[in-house]
Structure formats: structure tokens, C-alpha cells
Coordinates of C-alpha atoms and ligand atoms in Angstrom, one line a residue:
Q1 CA 30.1 -2.9 -41.9
S2 CA 29.2 -0.6 -39.2
K3 CA 29.2 -3.4 -36.4
K4 CA 32.9 -4.0 -37.8
Q5 CA 33.9 -0.3 -37.2
G6 CA 32.6 -0.5 -33.6
K7 CA 33.6 -3.8 -32.6
G8 CA 37.3 -1.7 -34.0
A9 CA 36.7 1.2 -32.2
C10 CA 36.0 -0.9 -29.0
T11 CA 39.2 -2.4 -29.2
L12 CA 41.0 0.9 -29.7
F13 CA 39.0 2.4 -26.7
N14 CA 40.0 -0.4 -24.6
Q15 CA 43.7 -0.4 -25.4
Q16 CA 43.4 3.5 -24.9
M17 CA 41.8 2.8 -21.6
H18 CA 44.3 0.1 -20.6
E19 CA 47.1 2.8 -21.6
Q20 CA 45.6 5.8 -19.5
A21 CA 45.4 3.2 -16.2
V22 CA 49.0 2.2 -16.6
K23 CA 50.1 5.7 -17.0
R24 CA 47.9 6.9 -14.2
L25 CA 49.5 3.7 -11.9
Q26 CA 52.8 5.0 -13.3
M27 CA 52.0 8.5 -12.0
E28 CA 50.7 7.6 -8.7
I29 CA 53.8 5.1 -8.0
E30 CA 56.3 8.1 -9.1
L31 CA 54.2 10.5 -6.7
R32 CA 54.7 8.6 -4.1
Q33 CA 58.3 8.5 -4.6
A34 CA 58.6 12.4 -5.1
I35 CA 57.0 12.7 -1.7
E36 CA 59.4 10.7 0.0
Q37 CA 62.2 12.4 -1.8
Q38 CA 60.8 15.7 -1.5
E39 CA 60.8 16.4 -5.2
F40 CA 58.1 19.2 -4.6
I41 CA 58.7 22.9 -4.6
A42 CA 56.4 25.8 -4.0
H43 CA 56.5 28.9 -6.5
Y44 CA 55.1 32.4 -5.5
Q45 CA 52.5 34.4 -7.1
P46 CA 52.5 38.1 -6.2
I47 CA 49.1 39.5 -5.1
F48 CA 49.1 43.3 -5.4
S49 CA 46.6 46.1 -4.1
L50 CA 45.0 47.7 -7.1
T51 CA 44.0 50.7 -5.0
T52 CA 47.8 51.4 -3.8
G53 CA 49.5 49.4 -6.4
K54 CA 51.7 47.5 -3.3
L55 CA 52.4 44.4 -2.8
I56 CA 50.4 42.4 -0.4
G57 CA 51.4 38.9 -0.5
F58 CA 51.9 35.7 -2.4
E59 CA 49.7 32.5 -3.8
A60 CA 52.1 29.5 -3.0
L61 CA 51.5 27.1 -6.0
I62 CA 52.9 23.4 -5.9
R63 CA 55.7 22.7 -8.3
W64 CA 57.0 19.1 -9.0
Q65 CA 60.6 19.0 -9.8
H66 CA 60.8 15.5 -11.4
S67 CA 64.4 14.3 -12.1
Q68 CA 63.6 13.4 -16.1
K69 CA 60.7 15.3 -16.7
G70 CA 61.6 18.7 -15.2
L71 CA 58.5 21.2 -13.5
I72 CA 55.6 19.5 -13.8
S73 CA 52.7 22.1 -13.5
P74 CA 50.1 20.9 -10.6
A75 CA 47.0 20.2 -13.3
E76 CA 49.0 17.2 -14.4
F77 CA 49.3 15.8 -11.1
I78 CA 46.9 17.4 -8.2
P79 CA 43.7 15.0 -9.6
I80 CA 45.9 12.2 -9.1
A81 CA 47.0 13.2 -5.9
E82 CA 43.4 14.0 -5.0
E83 CA 42.3 10.8 -5.9
T84 CA 44.7 8.9 -4.3
G85 CA 44.6 10.8 -1.3
L86 CA 48.1 11.7 -1.9
I87 CA 47.4 15.2 -1.9
V88 CA 46.9 14.9 2.2
P89 CA 50.7 15.2 2.5
M90 CA 51.7 17.3 -0.4
G91 CA 49.2 19.6 1.4
K92 CA 50.9 19.6 4.5
W93 CA 53.8 19.8 2.9
I94 CA 53.4 22.9 1.3
L95 CA 51.5 24.2 3.7
L96 CA 54.1 24.5 6.6
E97 CA 56.4 25.1 3.3
A98 CA 54.5 28.6 2.6
C99 CA 54.3 29.6 6.5
T100 CA 58.1 28.6 7.2
Q101 CA 58.7 30.9 4.2
L102 CA 56.7 34.0 5.1
K103 CA 58.3 33.6 8.6
Q104 CA 61.6 33.9 7.3
W105 CA 60.2 36.9 4.8
Q106 CA 59.4 38.6 8.1
E107 CA 62.5 38.4 9.8
Q108 CA 64.7 39.3 7.0
Y109 CA 62.5 42.1 5.0
D110 CA 58.7 42.3 6.7
H111 CA 59.3 43.3 9.9
E112 CA 55.8 45.1 10.0
H113 CA 54.4 41.7 9.0
I114 CA 52.4 43.5 5.7
L115 CA 52.7 40.2 3.6
Q116 CA 50.0 37.6 3.8
I117 CA 50.7 34.1 2.1
S118 CA 47.7 32.4 0.4
V119 CA 47.5 28.5 0.3
N120 CA 45.4 26.1 -1.9
L121 CA 43.6 23.6 0.2
S122 CA 41.6 20.0 -2.0
S123 CA 39.0 18.2 -1.2
K124 CA 40.4 15.6 0.5
Q125 CA 42.2 17.8 2.6
L126 CA 39.2 19.5 3.8
R127 CA 37.8 16.0 4.6
D128 CA 41.1 14.9 6.8
P129 CA 40.2 15.0 10.5
Y130 CA 43.2 16.4 11.3
L131 CA 43.4 19.0 9.3
V132 CA 42.9 21.6 11.6
Q133 CA 45.0 20.1 14.4
E134 CA 47.6 20.0 11.7
I135 CA 47.3 24.0 10.5
D136 CA 47.2 24.9 14.6
K137 CA 50.6 22.8 14.7
I138 CA 51.9 25.0 11.6
L139 CA 51.0 28.1 13.1
T140 CA 52.6 27.8 16.4
H141 CA 55.6 26.2 14.9
T142 CA 56.4 29.0 12.5
E143 CA 55.0 31.7 14.7
I144 CA 53.3 33.7 12.2
N145 CA 49.9 35.4 12.7
P146 CA 47.1 33.4 11.7
Q147 CA 45.8 36.7 10.2
N148 CA 48.9 36.4 7.4
L149 CA 47.5 33.1 6.5
K150 CA 45.0 33.0 3.6
I151 CA 43.4 29.7 3.0
E152 CA 41.8 29.2 -0.4
I153 CA 39.1 26.7 -1.3
T154 CA 37.2 26.7 -4.5
E155 CA 33.5 27.6 -4.4
S156 CA 32.4 24.1 -6.0
L157 CA 34.1 22.1 -3.1
L158 CA 32.2 24.2 -0.4
M159 CA 28.9 23.7 -1.9
E160 CA 29.9 19.9 -2.3
N161 CA 31.0 19.5 1.0
F162 CA 28.9 21.4 2.8
D163 CA 28.5 20.5 6.5
T164 CA 32.2 19.1 6.7
A165 CA 33.4 22.4 5.1
M166 CA 31.1 24.4 6.8
N167 CA 32.5 22.7 10.4
I168 CA 36.3 23.2 9.1
L169 CA 35.9 26.8 8.3
L170 CA 34.1 27.6 11.8
Q171 CA 37.3 25.9 13.5
L172 CA 39.5 28.1 11.6
Q173 CA 37.6 31.4 12.0
E174 CA 38.3 30.7 15.4
R175 CA 42.2 30.9 14.8
N176 CA 41.8 34.2 12.8
T177 CA 42.8 32.8 9.6
Q178 CA 41.5 34.1 6.7
L179 CA 39.6 32.8 4.2
C180 CA 39.1 32.9 0.1
L181 CA 36.7 31.3 -2.0
D182 CA 38.5 30.7 -4.9
D183 CA 37.8 30.1 -8.9
F184 CA 34.0 32.3 -7.9
G185 CA 31.8 32.2 -10.3
T186 CA 32.5 28.9 -11.9
G187 CA 30.1 27.0 -9.0
Y188 CA 26.9 26.8 -8.1
S189 CA 26.7 28.9 -4.9
S190 CA 23.3 29.9 -3.9
L191 CA 23.5 33.1 -2.3
S192 CA 21.7 32.3 0.6
Y193 CA 24.7 29.9 1.4
L194 CA 27.2 31.8 0.7
H195 CA 26.7 34.5 3.5
R196 CA 26.6 32.0 6.0
F197 CA 30.4 31.0 5.4
P198 CA 32.7 32.9 7.2
V199 CA 34.3 34.0 3.7
D200 CA 36.6 37.0 3.9
I201 CA 37.7 37.2 0.1
L202 CA 36.1 36.1 -3.2
K203 CA 38.5 35.1 -5.8
I204 CA 37.1 36.3 -9.4
D205 CA 37.6 33.4 -11.3
R206 CA 40.4 33.7 -14.6
S207 CA 37.5 32.9 -17.0
F208 CA 35.8 35.8 -16.3
V209 CA 38.8 38.5 -16.1
M210 CA 40.1 36.8 -19.5
Q211 CA 36.9 38.1 -21.4
M212 CA 36.0 41.3 -19.9
H213 CA 35.7 43.7 -22.5
S214 CA 32.9 46.9 -22.7
G215 CA 29.6 45.2 -24.1
N216 CA 30.6 41.6 -22.8
N217 CA 28.3 40.0 -20.4
N218 CA 31.5 38.9 -18.3
L219 CA 31.9 42.6 -17.1
E220 CA 28.7 42.9 -16.2
I221 CA 29.4 39.3 -14.3
I222 CA 32.3 40.8 -12.3
R223 CA 30.5 44.1 -11.4
T224 CA 27.9 41.8 -9.9
I225 CA 30.2 39.7 -8.0
I226 CA 32.0 42.5 -7.0
T227 CA 29.0 44.3 -5.6
L228 CA 27.8 41.1 -4.0
A229 CA 30.7 40.6 -2.2
H230 CA 30.8 44.0 -0.7
S231 CA 27.6 44.0 0.2
L232 CA 28.4 41.1 2.1
N233 CA 31.5 42.5 3.8
M234 CA 34.0 40.5 1.8
R235 CA 36.8 41.8 -0.7
V236 CA 37.6 40.6 -4.1
I237 CA 40.8 39.4 -5.5
A238 CA 40.4 39.1 -9.3
E239 CA 42.9 36.4 -10.6
G240 CA 44.7 36.1 -14.1
I241 CA 44.9 40.1 -15.1
E242 CA 46.6 39.7 -18.3
T243 CA 46.1 43.3 -19.9
E244 CA 46.2 47.1 -18.6
S245 CA 42.8 47.0 -19.8
Q246 CA 41.5 44.4 -17.5
L247 CA 43.5 46.3 -14.8
S248 CA 42.0 49.3 -15.3
Q249 CA 38.4 47.8 -15.6
L250 CA 38.7 46.1 -12.4
K251 CA 40.2 49.3 -10.5
S252 CA 37.1 51.1 -12.0
L253 CA 34.8 48.4 -10.8
N254 CA 36.6 48.8 -7.1
C255 CA 38.2 45.3 -7.0
E256 CA 40.8 45.5 -4.8
Q257 CA 43.2 43.0 -5.3
G258 CA 44.6 41.3 -8.1
Q259 CA 47.2 38.7 -9.4
G260 CA 48.2 37.8 -12.9
Y261 CA 51.0 37.3 -15.7
L262 CA 50.5 41.1 -15.9
F263 CA 52.5 41.5 -12.5
S264 CA 54.0 38.1 -12.7
K265 CA 53.9 34.4 -13.1
P266 CA 54.5 32.3 -10.3
V267 CA 58.1 32.6 -9.8
P268 CA 60.5 30.7 -7.4
Q269 CA 61.3 32.0 -4.0
E270 CA 64.4 33.9 -4.8
V271 CA 62.5 35.6 -7.2
A272 CA 59.8 36.5 -5.2
E273 CA 62.5 37.6 -2.8
S274 CA 63.4 40.1 -5.3
L275 CA 60.2 41.4 -5.6
I276 CA 59.7 42.0 -1.8
K277 CA 62.8 44.2 -1.5
E278 CA 61.8 46.0 -4.3
S279 CA 58.4 46.8 -2.9
L280 CA 58.8 47.2 0.6
Y281 CA 62.0 49.2 0.5
S282 CA 60.9 51.7 -2.6
A283 CA 60.1 55.5 -2.1
L284 CA 58.7 55.3 1.3
Ligands
LIG301 P1 44.0 28.5 -8.7 O1 44.5 28.0 -7.0 O2 43.0 29.2 -9.3 O3 45.7 29.3 -9.0 C1 45.6 29.9 -10.1 C2 46.4 29.6 -11.0 O4 46.4 30.2 -12.3 C3 48.0 29.1 -11.2 O5 48.1 28.2 -12.1 C4 48.8 30.3 -12.1 O6 49.5 30.2 -12.5 C5 47.9 30.7 -13.0 N1 47.5 32.4 -13.6 C6 47.8 33.3 -12.4 N2 47.5 34.1 -13.2 C7 47.3 33.7 -14.6 C8 47.3 34.8 -15.7 O7 47.5 35.8 -15.6 N3 47.4 33.9 -16.9 C9 46.9 32.7 -16.9 N4 46.9 32.0 -18.2 N5 47.3 32.1 -15.9 C10 47.3 32.6 -14.5 P2 48.8 26.7 -11.2 O8 49.9 27.3 -10.9 O9 49.4 25.9 -12.6 O10 47.6 25.8 -10.7 C11 46.5 25.5 -11.1 C12 45.9 24.9 -10.1 O11 46.3 23.9 -9.5 C13 45.4 25.5 -8.8 O12 44.5 26.9 -9.6 C14 45.0 25.4 -7.8 O13 43.9 24.9 -8.1 C15 46.0 23.9 -8.1 N6 46.9 23.7 -7.0 C16 48.1 24.7 -7.3 N7 49.0 24.5 -6.3 C17 48.4 23.7 -5.1 C18 48.7 23.2 -3.9 O14 49.5 23.3 -3.0 N8 47.7 22.5 -3.4 C19 46.1 22.4 -4.0 N9 45.4 21.8 -3.4 N10 46.0 22.5 -5.3 C20 47.1 23.2 -5.7
LIG302 MG1 44.3 29.7 -5.6
LIG303 MG1 42.4 30.5 -8.3
LIG304 MG1 41.2 29.6 -11.2

């Protein structure tokens, strides 16, 4: 009997695997078309200073505007884009898009160039030999100050590609762009490694912020991350701030910057623009 069941389960498993493979292939084909037909858009999530309450910039987050399925979130397509290498042209696109957008905002509203833009890089991009050259081109073309560009890479990506990452990051440091370590706390950085990388900002992963209340270990973890960051001369962004209580605790721990649904979800360009107007032109 158990043998029978096993066999049945096996067939089912194969069938499921087959369906998955077909879905994946379909997705790959659609992704290729989407790149050609420029179906991607950028949304922007505002980042605020927790000390002044002011808007300091945005994180650009890619979205796929699918002709039939509507807006698709990156969790659904980034893994396949990554596997197939399609993330490289997609990543170039969003980098150019985000920098071009920042330039336009600077010309329209942000004459003092206060705002910064953050762009996520994936591991395939980090291993693309033309990455730095592409970034140079984009910086030259858009004429934004490299200091206003924040590159985000995840802690685990950094640790898995140690030498490649170090090489690229040192080149970017020469350009004066800023480097953020994304999803910090979820990887396994050894502290002795961390200080060797030219990291400007640690982004505390949302999972810690979500569960911070007094008496909880996460509060102590966050306190430790912030102390560590400051001792290494880095600043801290907390991601995923959803409640006033999280915000006030983060403030009391001297966390400098934050983003999260409490302030705003990632929004389309025109909504981001109204946030800029509100922030830069309010009660000076
Ligand atoms: P991430 O870089 O850590 O981005 C933050 C994610 O957390 C975003 O999800 C954002 O919408 C979400 N988030 C922000 N605040 C809150 C909050 O208060 N509560 C909750 N529940 N979520 C919040 P999103 O846009 O779906 O992106 C997911 C991930 O996909 C990103 O994580 C990043 O790793 C990747 N990604 C997004 N855009 C790009 C891109 O252009 N290039 C690359 N390589 N990866 C990207
Ligand atoms: Mg990020
Ligand atoms: Mg993050
Ligand atoms: Mg995260």
C-alpha cells in the first residue's frame, strides 16, 4: 500500500514539476518580451530622516506592468530574471530610469540637490564586467552628483561574492556613490569582514523592525546593529516601519533614517512628485 502511495505521489510530483517548468519557461519568454516592449516601471518609496522628519530621498523599486495581469511585484519575477540573466538589462534600465528621474526632480523642485535615489543591484549585475562602465555612462549622461546615488546590495550577496564584490565596490567608492547594505541582519556577515567594505549605510531588515517591542530580542538586535554601524562610522536606515511605536523606539535608538508603510508605500512617479513638493516647499 505504501509503495502504491509512493508511486502516486511520485507521478504527482513529476506532474507538478513539469507544470512548474512550463510556467517558468512561459515567464522567461514573457520577461524577454516585456524588456523589448518596455513594460517595466519604477515605483518610488520615500525615505525620511528620523531626526528632522524630512524627506531625504527615494528607493526605486521595479514593477512589471503586464498587459493582461496588471502590476506584477518583483518577488514574482526577479528570481527568474536573476536565473536567466535578464536582470542585467532590467537592472540597467531601472538605474537609468531612476537617475533620469532624480535629475528631472532636481531641475524642477530640488535645486539644492538634497534628494537621493537608491537602486538595488542583484548578484548577476555585480558579476557583469560592464557594470561600472554602465554606471559611469549613466552618471555622465544624467549629470547627477554620484553622492546622490545610493547603490543597495544585500548583505548575503556581498558575503557570497566576496572578491568580486570588493573589487566593484572599491571602484564605486572612487566614483563617490554611496553604498547601502540591504536586508542587514539576515545574512552572516562577520564583523571582521564588514569594516573592510566601503559601506556607508546599513539597512536593518524589515523582519527585525516588524517584531520590535520591549522585552523582545529583536529590540536588542536592532540596538546592537545601530551601535555597530555607528562604531564603524556608518549610518542606519530601518526598513518596514509600520507603526508609531516602532518609529519612536527607532528614534530613541538613534536610527537616522527610515522607510515603511507608516510613511508611504512605494508609489508611482507622479505621487512621489507630490510628496517632494509637499516636503521641500513646506514651512521653511
Ligand atoms: P528591498 O530592496 O529590501 O525593498 C524593500 C521591500 O520592502 C519593497 O518590496 C517594499 O515595498 C517593501 N516594504 C517597504 N516598506 C514596507 C513596510 O512597511 N511593510 C511591508 N510589508 N513591506 C514594506 P518590493 O518593492 O516588492 O521589492 C521586493 C524586493 O525585490 C526588494 O527588496 C529587492 O530585493 C527586489 N527588488 C525590487 N526592485 C528591484 C530592482 O529594481 N532591482 C533588483 N535587483 N531588485 C529589486
Ligand atoms: Mg533595497
Ligand atoms: Mg531591503
Ligand atoms: Mg528587505
